[in-house]
PDB file of C-alpha atoms and ligand atoms in Angstrom:
ATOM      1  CA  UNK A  98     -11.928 -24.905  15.498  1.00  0.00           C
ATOM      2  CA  UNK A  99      -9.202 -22.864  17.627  1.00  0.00           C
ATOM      3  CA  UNK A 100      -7.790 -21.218  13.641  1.00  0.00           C
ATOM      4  CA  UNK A 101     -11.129 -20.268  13.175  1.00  0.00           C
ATOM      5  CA  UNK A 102     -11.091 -18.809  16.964  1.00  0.00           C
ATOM      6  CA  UNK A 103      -8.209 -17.204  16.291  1.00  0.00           C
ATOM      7  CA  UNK A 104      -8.772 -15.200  13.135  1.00  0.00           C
ATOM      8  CA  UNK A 105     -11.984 -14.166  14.234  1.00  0.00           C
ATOM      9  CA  UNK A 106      -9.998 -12.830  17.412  1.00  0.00           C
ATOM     10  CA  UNK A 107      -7.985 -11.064  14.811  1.00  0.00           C
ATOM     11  CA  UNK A 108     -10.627  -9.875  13.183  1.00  0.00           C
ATOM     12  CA  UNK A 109     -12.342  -8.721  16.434  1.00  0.00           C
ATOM     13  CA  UNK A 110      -8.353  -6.748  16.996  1.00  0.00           C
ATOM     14  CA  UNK A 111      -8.933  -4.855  14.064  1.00  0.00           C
ATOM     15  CA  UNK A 112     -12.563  -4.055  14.693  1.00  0.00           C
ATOM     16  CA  UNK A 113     -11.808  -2.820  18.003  1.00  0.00           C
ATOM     17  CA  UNK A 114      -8.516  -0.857  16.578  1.00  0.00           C
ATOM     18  CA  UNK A 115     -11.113   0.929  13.503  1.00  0.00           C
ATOM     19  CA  UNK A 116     -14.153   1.539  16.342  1.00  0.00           C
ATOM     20  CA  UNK A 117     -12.767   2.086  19.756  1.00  0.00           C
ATOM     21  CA  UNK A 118     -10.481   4.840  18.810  1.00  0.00           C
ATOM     22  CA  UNK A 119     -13.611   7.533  17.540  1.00  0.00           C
ATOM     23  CA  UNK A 120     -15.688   5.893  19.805  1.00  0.00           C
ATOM     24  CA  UNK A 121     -14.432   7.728  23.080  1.00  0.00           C
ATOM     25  CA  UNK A 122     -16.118  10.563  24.002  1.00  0.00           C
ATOM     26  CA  UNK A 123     -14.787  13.382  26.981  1.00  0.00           C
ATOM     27  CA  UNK A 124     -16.920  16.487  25.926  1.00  0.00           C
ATOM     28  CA  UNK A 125     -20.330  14.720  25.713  1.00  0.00           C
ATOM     29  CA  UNK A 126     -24.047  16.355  26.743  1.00  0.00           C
ATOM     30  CA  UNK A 127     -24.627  16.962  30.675  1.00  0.00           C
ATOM     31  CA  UNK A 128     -25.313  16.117  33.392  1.00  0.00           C
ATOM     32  CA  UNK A 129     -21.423  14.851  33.854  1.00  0.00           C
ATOM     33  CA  UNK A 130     -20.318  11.245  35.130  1.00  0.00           C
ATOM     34  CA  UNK A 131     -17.481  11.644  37.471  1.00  0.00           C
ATOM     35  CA  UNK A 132     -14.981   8.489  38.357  1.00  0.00           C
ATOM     36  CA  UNK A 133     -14.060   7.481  40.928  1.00  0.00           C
ATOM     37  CA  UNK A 134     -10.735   9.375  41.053  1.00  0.00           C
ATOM     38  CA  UNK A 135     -12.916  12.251  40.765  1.00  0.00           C
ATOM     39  CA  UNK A 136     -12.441  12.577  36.868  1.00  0.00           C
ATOM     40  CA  UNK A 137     -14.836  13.519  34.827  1.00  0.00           C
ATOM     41  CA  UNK A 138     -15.641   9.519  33.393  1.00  0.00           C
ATOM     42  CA  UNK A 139     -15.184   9.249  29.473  1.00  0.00           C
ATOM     43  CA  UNK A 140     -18.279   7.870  27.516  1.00  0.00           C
ATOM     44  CA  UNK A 141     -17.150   4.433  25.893  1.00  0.00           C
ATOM     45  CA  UNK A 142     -18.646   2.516  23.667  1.00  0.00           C
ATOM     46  CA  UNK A 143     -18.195  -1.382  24.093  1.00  0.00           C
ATOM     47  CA  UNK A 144     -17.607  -4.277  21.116  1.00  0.00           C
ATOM     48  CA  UNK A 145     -18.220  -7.117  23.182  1.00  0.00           C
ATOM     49  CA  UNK A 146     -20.144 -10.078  21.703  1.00  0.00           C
ATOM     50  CA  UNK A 147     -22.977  -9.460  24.332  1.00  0.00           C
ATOM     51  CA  UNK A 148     -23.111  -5.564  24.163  1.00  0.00           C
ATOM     52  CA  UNK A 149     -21.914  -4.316  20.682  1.00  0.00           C
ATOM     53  CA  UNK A 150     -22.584  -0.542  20.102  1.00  0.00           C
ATOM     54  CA  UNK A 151     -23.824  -0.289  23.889  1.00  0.00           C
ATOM     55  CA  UNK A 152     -22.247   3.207  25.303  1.00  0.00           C
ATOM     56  CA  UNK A 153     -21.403   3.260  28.650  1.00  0.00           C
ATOM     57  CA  UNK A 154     -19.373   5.302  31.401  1.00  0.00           C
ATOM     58  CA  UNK A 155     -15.810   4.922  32.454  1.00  0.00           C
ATOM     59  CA  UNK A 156     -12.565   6.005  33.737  1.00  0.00           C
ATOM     60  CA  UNK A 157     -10.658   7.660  31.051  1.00  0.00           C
ATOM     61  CA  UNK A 158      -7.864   4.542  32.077  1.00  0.00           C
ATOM     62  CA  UNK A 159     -10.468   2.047  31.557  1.00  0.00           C
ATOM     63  CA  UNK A 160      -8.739   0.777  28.303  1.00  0.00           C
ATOM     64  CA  UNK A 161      -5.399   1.371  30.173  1.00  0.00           C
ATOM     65  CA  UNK A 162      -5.668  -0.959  33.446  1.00  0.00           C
ATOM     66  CA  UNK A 163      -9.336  -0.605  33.797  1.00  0.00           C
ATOM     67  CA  UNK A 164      -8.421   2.561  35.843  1.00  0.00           C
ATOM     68  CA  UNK A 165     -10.512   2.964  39.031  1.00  0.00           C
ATOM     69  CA  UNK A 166     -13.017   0.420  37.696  1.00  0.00           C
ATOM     70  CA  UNK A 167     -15.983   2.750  37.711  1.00  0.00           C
ATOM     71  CA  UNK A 168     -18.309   1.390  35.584  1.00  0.00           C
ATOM     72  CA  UNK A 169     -22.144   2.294  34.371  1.00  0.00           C
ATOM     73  CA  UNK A 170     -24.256   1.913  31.203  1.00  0.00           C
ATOM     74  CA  UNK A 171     -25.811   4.778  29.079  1.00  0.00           C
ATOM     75  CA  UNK A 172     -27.772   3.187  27.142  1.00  0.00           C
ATOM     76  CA  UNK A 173     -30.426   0.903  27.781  1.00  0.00           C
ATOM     77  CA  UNK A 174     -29.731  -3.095  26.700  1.00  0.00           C
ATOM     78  CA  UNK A 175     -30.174  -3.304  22.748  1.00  0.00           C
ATOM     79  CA  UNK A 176     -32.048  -6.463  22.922  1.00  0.00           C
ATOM     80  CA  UNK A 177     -31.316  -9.624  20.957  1.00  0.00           C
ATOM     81  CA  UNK A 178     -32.509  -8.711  17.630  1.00  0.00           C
ATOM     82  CA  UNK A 179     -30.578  -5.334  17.942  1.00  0.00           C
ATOM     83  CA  UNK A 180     -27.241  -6.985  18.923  1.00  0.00           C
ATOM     84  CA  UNK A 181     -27.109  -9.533  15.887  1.00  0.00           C
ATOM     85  CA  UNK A 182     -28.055  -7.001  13.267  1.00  0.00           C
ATOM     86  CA  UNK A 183     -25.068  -4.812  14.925  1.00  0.00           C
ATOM     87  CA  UNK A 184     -23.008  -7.854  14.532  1.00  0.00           C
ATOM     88  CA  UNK A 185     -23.980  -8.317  11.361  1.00  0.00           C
ATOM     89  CA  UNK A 186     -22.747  -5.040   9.944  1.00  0.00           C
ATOM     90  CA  UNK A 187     -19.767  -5.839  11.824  1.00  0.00           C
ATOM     91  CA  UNK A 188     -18.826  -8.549   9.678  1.00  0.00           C
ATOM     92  CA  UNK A 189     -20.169  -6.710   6.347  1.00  0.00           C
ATOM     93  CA  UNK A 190     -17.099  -3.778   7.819  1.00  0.00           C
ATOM     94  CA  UNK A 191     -14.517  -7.058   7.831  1.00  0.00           C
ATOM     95  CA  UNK A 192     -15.638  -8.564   4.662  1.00  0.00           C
ATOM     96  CA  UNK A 193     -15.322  -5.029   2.936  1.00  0.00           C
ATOM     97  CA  UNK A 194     -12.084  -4.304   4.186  1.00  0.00           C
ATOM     98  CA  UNK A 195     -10.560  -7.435   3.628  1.00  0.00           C
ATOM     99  CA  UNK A 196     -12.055  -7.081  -0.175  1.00  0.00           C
ATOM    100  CA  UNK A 197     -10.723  -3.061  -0.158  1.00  0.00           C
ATOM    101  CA  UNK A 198      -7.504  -4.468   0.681  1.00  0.00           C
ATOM    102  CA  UNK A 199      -7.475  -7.090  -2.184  1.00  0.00           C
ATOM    103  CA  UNK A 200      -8.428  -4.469  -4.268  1.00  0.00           C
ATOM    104  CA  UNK A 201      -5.543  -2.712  -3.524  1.00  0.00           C
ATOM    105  CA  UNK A 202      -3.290  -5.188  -4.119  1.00  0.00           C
ATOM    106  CA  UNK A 203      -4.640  -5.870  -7.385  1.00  0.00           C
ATOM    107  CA  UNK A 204      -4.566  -2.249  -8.170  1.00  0.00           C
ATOM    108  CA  UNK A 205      -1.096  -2.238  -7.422  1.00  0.00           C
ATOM    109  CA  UNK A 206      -0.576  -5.231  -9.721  1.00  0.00           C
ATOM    110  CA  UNK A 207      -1.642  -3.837 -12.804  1.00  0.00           C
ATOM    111  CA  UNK A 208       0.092  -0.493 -11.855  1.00  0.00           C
ATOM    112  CA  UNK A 209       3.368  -2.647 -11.266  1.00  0.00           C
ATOM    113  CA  UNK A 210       2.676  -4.049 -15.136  1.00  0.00           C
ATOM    114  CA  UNK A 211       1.560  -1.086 -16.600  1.00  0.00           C
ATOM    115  CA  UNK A 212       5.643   0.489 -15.416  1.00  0.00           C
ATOM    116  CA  UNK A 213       6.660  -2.722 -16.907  1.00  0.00           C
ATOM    117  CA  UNK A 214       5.042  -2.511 -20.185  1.00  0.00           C
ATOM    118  CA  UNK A 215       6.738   0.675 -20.498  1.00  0.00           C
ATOM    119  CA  UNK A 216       9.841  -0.379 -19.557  1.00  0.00           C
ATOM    120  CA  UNK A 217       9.597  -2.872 -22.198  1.00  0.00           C
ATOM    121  CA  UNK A 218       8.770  -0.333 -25.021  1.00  0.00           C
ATOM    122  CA  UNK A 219      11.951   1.626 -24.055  1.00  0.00           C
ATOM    123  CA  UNK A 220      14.146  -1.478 -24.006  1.00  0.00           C
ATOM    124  CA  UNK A 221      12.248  -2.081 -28.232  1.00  0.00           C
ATOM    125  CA  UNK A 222      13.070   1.758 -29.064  1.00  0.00           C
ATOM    126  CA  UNK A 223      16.728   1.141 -27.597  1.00  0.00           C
ATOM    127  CA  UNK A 224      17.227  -2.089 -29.487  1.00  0.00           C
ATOM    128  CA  UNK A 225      16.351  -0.381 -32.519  1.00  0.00           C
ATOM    129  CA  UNK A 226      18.557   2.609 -32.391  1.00  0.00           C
ATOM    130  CA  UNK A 227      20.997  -0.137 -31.508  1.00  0.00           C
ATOM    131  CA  UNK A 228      20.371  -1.691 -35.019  1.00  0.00           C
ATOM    132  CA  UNK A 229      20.942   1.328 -36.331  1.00  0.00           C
ATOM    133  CA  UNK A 230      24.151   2.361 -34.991  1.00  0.00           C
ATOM    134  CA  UNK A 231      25.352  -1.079 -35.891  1.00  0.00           C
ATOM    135  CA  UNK A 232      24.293  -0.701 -39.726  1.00  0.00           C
ATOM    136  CA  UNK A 233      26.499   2.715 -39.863  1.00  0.00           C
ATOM    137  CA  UNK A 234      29.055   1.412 -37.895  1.00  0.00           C
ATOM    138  CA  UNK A 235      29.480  -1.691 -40.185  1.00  0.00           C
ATOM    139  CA  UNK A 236      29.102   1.128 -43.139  1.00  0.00           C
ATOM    140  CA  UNK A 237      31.744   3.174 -41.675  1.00  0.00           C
ATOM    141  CA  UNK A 238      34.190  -0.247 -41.290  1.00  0.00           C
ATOM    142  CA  UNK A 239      33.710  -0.934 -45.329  1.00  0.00           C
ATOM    143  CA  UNK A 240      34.811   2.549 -46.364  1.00  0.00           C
ATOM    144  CA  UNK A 241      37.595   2.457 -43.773  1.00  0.00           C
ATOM    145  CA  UNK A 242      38.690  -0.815 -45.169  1.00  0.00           C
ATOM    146  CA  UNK A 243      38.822   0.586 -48.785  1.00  0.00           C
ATOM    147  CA  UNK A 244      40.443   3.640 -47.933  1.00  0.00           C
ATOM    148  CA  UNK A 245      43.361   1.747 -45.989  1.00  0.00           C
ATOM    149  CA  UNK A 246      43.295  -0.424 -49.212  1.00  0.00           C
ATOM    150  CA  UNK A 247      43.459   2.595 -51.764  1.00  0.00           C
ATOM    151  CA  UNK A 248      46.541   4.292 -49.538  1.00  0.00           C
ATOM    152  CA  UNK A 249      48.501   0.846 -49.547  1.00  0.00           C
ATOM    153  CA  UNK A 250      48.011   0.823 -53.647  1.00  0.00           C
ATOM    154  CA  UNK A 251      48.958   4.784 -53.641  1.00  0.00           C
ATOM    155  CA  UNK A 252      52.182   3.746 -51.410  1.00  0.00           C
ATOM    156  CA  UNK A 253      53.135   0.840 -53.555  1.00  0.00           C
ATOM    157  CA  UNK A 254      52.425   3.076 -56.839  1.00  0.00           C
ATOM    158  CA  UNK A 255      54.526   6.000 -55.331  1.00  0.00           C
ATOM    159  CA  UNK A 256      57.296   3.578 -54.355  1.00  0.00           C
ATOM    160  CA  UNK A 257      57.696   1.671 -57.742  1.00  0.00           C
ATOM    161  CA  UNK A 258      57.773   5.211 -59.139  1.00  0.00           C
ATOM    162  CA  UNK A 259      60.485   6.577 -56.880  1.00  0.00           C
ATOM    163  CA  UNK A 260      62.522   3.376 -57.985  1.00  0.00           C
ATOM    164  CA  UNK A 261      61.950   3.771 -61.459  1.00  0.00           C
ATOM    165  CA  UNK A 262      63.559   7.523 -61.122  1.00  0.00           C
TER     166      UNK A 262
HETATM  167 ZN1   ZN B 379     -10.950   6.857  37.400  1.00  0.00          ZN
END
């Protein structure tokens, strides 16, 4: 019970932080609602469980420290019916984000793989030229080996010959 009351008080966070914000309005239709520190009031809209959507007048520090506390609806109450479909949608918002952000992650998963994959066909292609060197290289060693052999014979040849003479 009280995990389940507090993620859905997370949840609610997040709602607020995605709604509140556009939800503020300063430049709004006449006739004007002033607070009470003289101020022309800022139309809010409330989230609460009992209100949700319901627009209503404020100081422009009500979010602050409740400002001056001036307080007074703009619209009419929704009515019961209105409230929970309101609610509803709310939670259809949370259950799409939360999927959105799965999605993400998963998109960045196969991204992630996909860079590996190709990091794995460089390391083959580097492997190979690898091979190759080494098949030249081990080339190169046999004909190196010869020729030392073929100078030794030349030196003994040339040596027994200068004796000889
Ligand atoms: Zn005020």
């Amino acid at each position: 019970m009280a995990s389940s009351s507090s993620s859905s008080t997370a949840r609610w966070r997040r709602r607020v932080v995605l709604l509140r914000q556009p939800s503020r309005e300063d430049d709004y239709e006449p006739p004007r609602r002033y607070c009470y520190h003289r101020m022309v009031a800022s139309r809010w809209t409330s989230w609460t469980d009992g209100n949700p959507g319901r627009r209503f007048y404020g100081c422009p520090y009500y979010y602050q420290d409740g400002g001056c506390g001036f307080f007074a609806w703009h619209d009419n109450e929704f009515g019961e019916r209105a409230n929970t479909v309101i609610k509803e949608l709310l939670d259809d918002i949370d259950k799409l984000y939360d999927e959105n952000s799965i999605l993400r992650r998963a998109e960045h998963g196969q991204i992630v793989s996909e860079e590996l994959d190709a990091i794995q066909r460089d390391l083959r292609k580097l492997k190979r030229t690898h091979e190759l060197y080494d098949v030249e290289l081990r080339k190169w060693e046999k004909k190196f080996k010869v020729a030392i052999c073929l100078l030794f014979v030349t030196c003994v040849w040339l040596y027994l010959l200068y004796r000889k003479m």
